[in-house]
CSV table of C-alpha atoms in Angstrom, one decimal:
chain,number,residue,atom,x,y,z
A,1481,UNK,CA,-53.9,-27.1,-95.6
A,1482,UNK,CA,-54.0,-26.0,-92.1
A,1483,UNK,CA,-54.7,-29.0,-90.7
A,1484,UNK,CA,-52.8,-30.8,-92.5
A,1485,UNK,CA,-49.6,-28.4,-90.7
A,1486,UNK,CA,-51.4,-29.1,-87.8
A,1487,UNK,CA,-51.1,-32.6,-87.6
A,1488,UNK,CA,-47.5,-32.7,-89.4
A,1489,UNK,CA,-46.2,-30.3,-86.8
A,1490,UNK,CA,-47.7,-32.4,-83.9
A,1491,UNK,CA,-46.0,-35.6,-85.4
A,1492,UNK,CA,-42.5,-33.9,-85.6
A,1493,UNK,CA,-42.9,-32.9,-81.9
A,1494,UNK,CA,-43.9,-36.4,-80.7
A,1495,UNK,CA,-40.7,-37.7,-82.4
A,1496,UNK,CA,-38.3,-35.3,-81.1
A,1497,UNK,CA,-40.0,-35.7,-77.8
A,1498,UNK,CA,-39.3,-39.7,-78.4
A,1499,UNK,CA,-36.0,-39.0,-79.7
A,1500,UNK,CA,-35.2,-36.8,-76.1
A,1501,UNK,CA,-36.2,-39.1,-73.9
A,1502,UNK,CA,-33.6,-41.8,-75.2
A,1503,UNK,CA,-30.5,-39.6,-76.4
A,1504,UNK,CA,-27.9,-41.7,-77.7
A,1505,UNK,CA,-25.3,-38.8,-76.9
A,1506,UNK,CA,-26.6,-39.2,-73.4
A,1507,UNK,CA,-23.6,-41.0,-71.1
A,1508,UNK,CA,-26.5,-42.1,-68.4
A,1509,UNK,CA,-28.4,-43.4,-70.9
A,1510,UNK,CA,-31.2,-41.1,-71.1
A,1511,UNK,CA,-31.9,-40.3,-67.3
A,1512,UNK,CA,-32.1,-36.5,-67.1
A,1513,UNK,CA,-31.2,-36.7,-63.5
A,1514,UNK,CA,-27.9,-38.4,-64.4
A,1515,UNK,CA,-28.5,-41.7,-62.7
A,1516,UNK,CA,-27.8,-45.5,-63.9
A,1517,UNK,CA,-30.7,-46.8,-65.5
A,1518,UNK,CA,-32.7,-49.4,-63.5
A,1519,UNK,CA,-32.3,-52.6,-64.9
A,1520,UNK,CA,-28.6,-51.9,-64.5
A,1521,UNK,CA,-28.6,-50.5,-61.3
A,1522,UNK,CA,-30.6,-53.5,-60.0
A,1523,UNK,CA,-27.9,-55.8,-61.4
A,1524,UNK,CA,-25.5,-54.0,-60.2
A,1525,UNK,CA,-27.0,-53.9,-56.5
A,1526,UNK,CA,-27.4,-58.1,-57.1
A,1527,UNK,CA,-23.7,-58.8,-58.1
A,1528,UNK,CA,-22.5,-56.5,-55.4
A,1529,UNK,CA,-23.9,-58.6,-52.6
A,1530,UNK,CA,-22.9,-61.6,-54.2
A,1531,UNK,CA,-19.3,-60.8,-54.5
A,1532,UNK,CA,-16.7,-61.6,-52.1
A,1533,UNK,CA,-14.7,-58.8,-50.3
A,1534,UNK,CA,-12.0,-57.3,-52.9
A,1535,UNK,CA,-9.8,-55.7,-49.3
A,1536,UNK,CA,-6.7,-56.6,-50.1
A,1537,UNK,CA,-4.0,-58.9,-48.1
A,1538,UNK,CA,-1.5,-57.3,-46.6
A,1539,UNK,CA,2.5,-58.1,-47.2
A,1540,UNK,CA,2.9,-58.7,-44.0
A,1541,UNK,CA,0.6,-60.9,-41.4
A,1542,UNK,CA,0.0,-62.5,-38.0
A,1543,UNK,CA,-2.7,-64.5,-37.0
A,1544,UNK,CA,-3.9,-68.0,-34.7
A,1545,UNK,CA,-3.8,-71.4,-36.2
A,1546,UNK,CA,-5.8,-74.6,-35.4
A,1547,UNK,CA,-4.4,-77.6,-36.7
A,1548,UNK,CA,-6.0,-81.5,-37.3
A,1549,UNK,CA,-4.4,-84.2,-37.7
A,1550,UNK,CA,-6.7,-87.6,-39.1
A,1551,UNK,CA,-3.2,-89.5,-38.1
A,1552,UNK,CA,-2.3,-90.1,-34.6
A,1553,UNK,CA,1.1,-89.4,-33.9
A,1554,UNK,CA,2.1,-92.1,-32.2
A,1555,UNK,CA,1.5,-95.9,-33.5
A,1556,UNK,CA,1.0,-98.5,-30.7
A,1557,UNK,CA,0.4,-102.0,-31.0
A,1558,UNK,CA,-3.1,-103.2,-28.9
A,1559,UNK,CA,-3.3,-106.8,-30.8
A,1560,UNK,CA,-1.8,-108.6,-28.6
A,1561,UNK,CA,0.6,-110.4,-30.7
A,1562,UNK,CA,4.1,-109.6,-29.4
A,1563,UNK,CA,5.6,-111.6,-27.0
A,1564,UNK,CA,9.0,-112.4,-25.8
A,1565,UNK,CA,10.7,-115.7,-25.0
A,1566,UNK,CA,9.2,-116.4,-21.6
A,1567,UNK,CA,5.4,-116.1,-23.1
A,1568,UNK,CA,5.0,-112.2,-21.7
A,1569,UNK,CA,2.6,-110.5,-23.7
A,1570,UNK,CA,3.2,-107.0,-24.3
A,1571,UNK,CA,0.2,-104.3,-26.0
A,1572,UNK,CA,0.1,-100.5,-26.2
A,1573,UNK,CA,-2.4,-97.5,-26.6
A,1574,UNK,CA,-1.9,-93.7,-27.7
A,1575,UNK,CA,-3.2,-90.8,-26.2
A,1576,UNK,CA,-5.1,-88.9,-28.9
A,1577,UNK,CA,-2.9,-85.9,-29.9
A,1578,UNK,CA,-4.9,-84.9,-33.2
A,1579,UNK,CA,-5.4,-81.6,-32.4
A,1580,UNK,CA,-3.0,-78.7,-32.0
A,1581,UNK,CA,-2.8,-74.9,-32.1
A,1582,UNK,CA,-0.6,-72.4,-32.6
A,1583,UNK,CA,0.9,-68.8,-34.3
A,1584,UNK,CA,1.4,-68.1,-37.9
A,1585,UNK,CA,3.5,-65.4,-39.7
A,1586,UNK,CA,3.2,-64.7,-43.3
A,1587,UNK,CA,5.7,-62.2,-45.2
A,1588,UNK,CA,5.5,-61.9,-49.3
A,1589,UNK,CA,8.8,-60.8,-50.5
A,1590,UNK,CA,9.0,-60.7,-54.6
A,1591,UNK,CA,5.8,-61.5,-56.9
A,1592,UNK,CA,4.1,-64.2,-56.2
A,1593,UNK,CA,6.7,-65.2,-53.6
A,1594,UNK,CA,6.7,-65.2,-49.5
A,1595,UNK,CA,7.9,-66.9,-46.5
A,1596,UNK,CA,5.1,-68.7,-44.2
A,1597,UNK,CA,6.7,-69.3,-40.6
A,1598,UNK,CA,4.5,-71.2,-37.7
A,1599,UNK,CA,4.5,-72.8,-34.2
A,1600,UNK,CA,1.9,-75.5,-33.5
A,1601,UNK,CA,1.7,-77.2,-30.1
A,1602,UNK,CA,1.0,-80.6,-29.8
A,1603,UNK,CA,0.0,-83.6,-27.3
A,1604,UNK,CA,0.4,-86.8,-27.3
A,1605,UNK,CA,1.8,-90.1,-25.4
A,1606,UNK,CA,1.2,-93.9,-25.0
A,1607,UNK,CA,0.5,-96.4,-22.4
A,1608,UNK,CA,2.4,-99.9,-22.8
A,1609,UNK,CA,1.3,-103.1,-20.7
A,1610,UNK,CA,3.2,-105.8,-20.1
A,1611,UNK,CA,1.3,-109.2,-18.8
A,1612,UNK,CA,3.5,-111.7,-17.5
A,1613,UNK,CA,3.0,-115.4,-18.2
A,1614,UNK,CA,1.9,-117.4,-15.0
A,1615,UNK,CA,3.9,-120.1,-15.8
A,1616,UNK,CA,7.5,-118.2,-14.9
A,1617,UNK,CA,6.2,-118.0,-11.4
A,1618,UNK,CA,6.5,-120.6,-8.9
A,1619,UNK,CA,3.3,-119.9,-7.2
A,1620,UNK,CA,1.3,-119.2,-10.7
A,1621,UNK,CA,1.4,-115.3,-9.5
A,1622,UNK,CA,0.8,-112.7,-12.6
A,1623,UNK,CA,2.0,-109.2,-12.4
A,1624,UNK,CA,1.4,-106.1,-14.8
A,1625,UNK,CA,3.6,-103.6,-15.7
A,1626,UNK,CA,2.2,-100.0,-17.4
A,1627,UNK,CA,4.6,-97.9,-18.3
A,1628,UNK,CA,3.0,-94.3,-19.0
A,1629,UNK,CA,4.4,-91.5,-20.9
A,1630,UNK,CA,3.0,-88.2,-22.4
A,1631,UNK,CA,5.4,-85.5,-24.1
A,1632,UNK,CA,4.6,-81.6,-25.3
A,1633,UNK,CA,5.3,-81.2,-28.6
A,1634,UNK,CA,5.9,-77.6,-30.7
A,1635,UNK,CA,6.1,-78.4,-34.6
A,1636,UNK,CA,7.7,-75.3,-36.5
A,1637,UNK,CA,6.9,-75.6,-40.1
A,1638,UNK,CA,9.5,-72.8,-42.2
A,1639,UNK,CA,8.2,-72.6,-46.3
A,1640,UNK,CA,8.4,-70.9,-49.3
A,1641,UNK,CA,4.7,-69.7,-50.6
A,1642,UNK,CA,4.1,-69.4,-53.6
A,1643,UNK,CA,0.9,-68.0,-55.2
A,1644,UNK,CA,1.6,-67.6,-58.9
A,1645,UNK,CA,3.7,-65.2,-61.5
A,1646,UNK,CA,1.6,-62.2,-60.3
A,1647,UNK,CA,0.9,-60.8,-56.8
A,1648,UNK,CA,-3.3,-61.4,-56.1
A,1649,UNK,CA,-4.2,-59.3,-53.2
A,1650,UNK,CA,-7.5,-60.7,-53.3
A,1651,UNK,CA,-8.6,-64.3,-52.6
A,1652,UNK,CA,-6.9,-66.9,-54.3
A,1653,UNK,CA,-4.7,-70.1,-53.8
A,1654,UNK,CA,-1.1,-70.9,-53.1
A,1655,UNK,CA,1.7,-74.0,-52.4
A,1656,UNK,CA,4.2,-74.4,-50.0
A,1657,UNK,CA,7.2,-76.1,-49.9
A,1658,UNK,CA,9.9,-76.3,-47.0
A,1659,UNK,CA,11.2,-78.2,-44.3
A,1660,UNK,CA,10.2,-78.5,-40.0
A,1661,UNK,CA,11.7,-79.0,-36.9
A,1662,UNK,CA,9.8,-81.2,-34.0
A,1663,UNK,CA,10.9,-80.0,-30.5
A,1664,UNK,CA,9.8,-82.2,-27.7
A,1665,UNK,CA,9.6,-81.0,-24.1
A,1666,UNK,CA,7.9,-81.2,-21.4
A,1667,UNK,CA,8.4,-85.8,-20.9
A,1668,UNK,CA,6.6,-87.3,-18.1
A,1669,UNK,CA,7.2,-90.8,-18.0
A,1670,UNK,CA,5.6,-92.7,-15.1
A,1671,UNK,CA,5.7,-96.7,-14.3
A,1672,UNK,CA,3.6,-99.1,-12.1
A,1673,UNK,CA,3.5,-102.4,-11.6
A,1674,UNK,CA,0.4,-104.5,-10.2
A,1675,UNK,CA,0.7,-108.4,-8.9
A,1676,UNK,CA,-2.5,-110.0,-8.6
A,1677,UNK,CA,-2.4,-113.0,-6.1
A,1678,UNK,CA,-1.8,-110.7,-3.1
A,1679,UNK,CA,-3.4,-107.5,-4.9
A,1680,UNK,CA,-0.3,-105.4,-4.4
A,1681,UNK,CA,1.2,-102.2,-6.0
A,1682,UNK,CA,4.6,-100.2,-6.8
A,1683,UNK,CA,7.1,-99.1,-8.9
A,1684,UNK,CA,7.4,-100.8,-12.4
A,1685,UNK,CA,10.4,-101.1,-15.0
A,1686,UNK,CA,10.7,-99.5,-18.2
A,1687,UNK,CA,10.1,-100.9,-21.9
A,1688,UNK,CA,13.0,-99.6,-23.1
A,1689,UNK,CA,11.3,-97.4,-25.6
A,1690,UNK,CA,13.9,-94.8,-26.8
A,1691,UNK,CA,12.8,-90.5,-26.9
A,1692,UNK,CA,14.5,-88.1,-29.5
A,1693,UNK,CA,13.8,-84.9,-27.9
A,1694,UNK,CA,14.7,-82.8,-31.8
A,1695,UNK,CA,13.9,-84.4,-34.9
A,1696,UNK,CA,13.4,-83.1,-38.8
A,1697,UNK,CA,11.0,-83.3,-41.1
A,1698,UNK,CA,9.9,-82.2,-45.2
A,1699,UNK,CA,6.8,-80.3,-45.5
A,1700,UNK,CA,4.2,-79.6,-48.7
A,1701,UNK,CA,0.8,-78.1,-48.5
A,1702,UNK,CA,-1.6,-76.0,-50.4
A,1703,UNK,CA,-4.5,-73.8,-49.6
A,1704,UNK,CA,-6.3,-70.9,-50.3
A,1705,UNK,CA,-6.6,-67.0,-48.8
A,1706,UNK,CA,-8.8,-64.5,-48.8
A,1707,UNK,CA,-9.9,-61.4,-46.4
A,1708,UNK,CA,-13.6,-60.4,-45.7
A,1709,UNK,CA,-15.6,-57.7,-45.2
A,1710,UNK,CA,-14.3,-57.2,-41.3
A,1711,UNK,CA,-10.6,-57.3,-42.6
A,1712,UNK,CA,-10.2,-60.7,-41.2
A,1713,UNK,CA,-7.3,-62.8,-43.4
A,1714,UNK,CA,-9.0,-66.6,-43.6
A,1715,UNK,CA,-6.8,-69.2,-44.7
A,1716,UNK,CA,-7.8,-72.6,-44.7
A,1717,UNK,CA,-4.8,-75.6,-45.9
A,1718,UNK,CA,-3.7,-79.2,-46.5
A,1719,UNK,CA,-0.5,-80.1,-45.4
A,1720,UNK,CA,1.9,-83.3,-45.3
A,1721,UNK,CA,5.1,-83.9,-43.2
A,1722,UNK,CA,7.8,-86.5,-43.2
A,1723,UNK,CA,10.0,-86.8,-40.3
A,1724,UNK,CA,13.0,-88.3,-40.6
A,1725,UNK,CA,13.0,-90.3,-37.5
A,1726,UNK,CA,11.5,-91.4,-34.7
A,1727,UNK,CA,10.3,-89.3,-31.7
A,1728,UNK,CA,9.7,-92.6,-29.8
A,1729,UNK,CA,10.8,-96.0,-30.4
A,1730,UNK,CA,10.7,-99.0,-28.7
A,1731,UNK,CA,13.9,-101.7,-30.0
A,1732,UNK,CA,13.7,-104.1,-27.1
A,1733,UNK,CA,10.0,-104.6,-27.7
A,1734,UNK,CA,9.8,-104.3,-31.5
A,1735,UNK,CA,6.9,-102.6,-33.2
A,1736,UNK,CA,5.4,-102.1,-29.8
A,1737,UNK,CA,5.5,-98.1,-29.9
A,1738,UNK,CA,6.7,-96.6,-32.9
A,1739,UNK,CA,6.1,-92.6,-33.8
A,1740,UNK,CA,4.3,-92.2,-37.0
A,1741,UNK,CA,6.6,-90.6,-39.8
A,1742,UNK,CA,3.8,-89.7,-41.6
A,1743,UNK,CA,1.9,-86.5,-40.6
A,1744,UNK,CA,-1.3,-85.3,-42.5
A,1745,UNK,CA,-3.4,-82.1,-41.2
A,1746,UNK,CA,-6.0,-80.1,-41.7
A,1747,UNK,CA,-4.9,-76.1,-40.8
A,1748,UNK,CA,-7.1,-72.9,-40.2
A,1749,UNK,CA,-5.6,-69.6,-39.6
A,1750,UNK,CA,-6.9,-66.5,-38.7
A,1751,UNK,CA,-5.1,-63.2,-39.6
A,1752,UNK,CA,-5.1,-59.5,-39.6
């Protein structure tokens, strides 16, 4: 008999020693030292360094913009193909102008609401040529007549954000819709005329090419937000603008310089 209580008592201590070590009353789970156990702390430790930044974005921002545009802004015929009644032959090029930079101000007001303000300066300009037809002079002489311009331009986009029913402080997307104003400024406009046969140079005439110094314009964009670890708001978006008219035209020589009403670009801003 006295083993037998022997090795029934050494039994009922291995399985209350079994039943310690994983108490199911235990919040941590059965470490006496209160901890996570491992597994889960090692999951933990994974998805934490995995998971973007939760800081939140402020109601109120400034930051720097850089701006992209695949579209030039100015559209200038280089084929060749226009000419007037004497047999003049008239071509254009555009200075580049696809990049721009600027400032950026973002307020949320109500919900899922705000107001996205900006100032993006721009570049840009054209170069028309005008080759006469040796045939209108009486000695066969040709002449050609550049007429240069390049203009400073500050686009100011005004829009209404919206990011949803519900405020996210953390990353997430948003649209815009709202309207711009195009202020030119800044118009250099420069002409020189060459005549071959006795290789001489001076002062050219104009195209006639007509500058609107204000114009108007619809915009529509959407892009997404977020803030990293360094509190720094990045903001990456998509937006499209209409004008309404023309910054430069050129009705005496049609379709020779025309602005291009059409204005897609690419936008990065930087916050805090």
């Amino acid at each position: 008999m006295s083993k037998r209580l022997i090795v029934i008592l050494a039994a009922s201590l291995a399985a209350a020693l079994c039943f310690a070590a994983d108490d199911p009353d235990n919040p941590n789970g059965g470490d006496p030292n209160g901890g996570a156990p491992k597994e889960k702390a090692v999951k933990q430790a994974v998805s934490s360094s995995v998971k973007m930044s939760e800081k939140p974005v402020p109601r109120i921002w400034i930051g720097l913009t850089g701006s992209y545009t695949p579209l030039k802004q100015i559209k200038a015929n280089n084929s060749g193909n226009i000419t007037d009644s004497g047999g003049d032959t008239y071509t254009a090029t555009s200075a580049q102008g696809l990049a721009g930079g600027g400032a950026i101000v973002n307020i949320r007001l109500i919900k899922g609401f705000g107001i996205s303000l900006g100032a993006i300066y721009r570049f840009t300009g054209y170069d028309a040529t005008e080759d006469t037809n040796p045939a209108n002079s009486a000695i066969g002489d040709t002449f050609e007549n550049i007429e240069r311009t390049r203009v400073r331009l500050l686009d100011i986009p005004v829009m209404v954000r919206y990011s949803g029913k519900k405020w996210n402080p953390g990353k997430h997307t948003f649209y815009e819709l709202g309207g711009a104003v195009r202020q030119g400024f800044s118009t250099q406009t420069g002409t020189y005329a060459t005549e071959y046969l006795f290789n001489e140079t001076g002062p050219g005439s104009t195209f006639g090419t007509t500058y609107k110094r204000r114009v108007y314009g619809a915009v529509a964009g959407a892009g997404l937000i977020g803030r990293d670890d360094f509190g720094i708001i990045v903001s990456p978006e998509v937006r499209y603008t209409r004008w309404m008219e023309d910054t430069f035209s050129s009705p005496i020589v049609s379709g020779l310089v025309n602005s291009n009403k059409n204005q897609l670009e690419i936008t990065v801003s930087f916050g805090f």
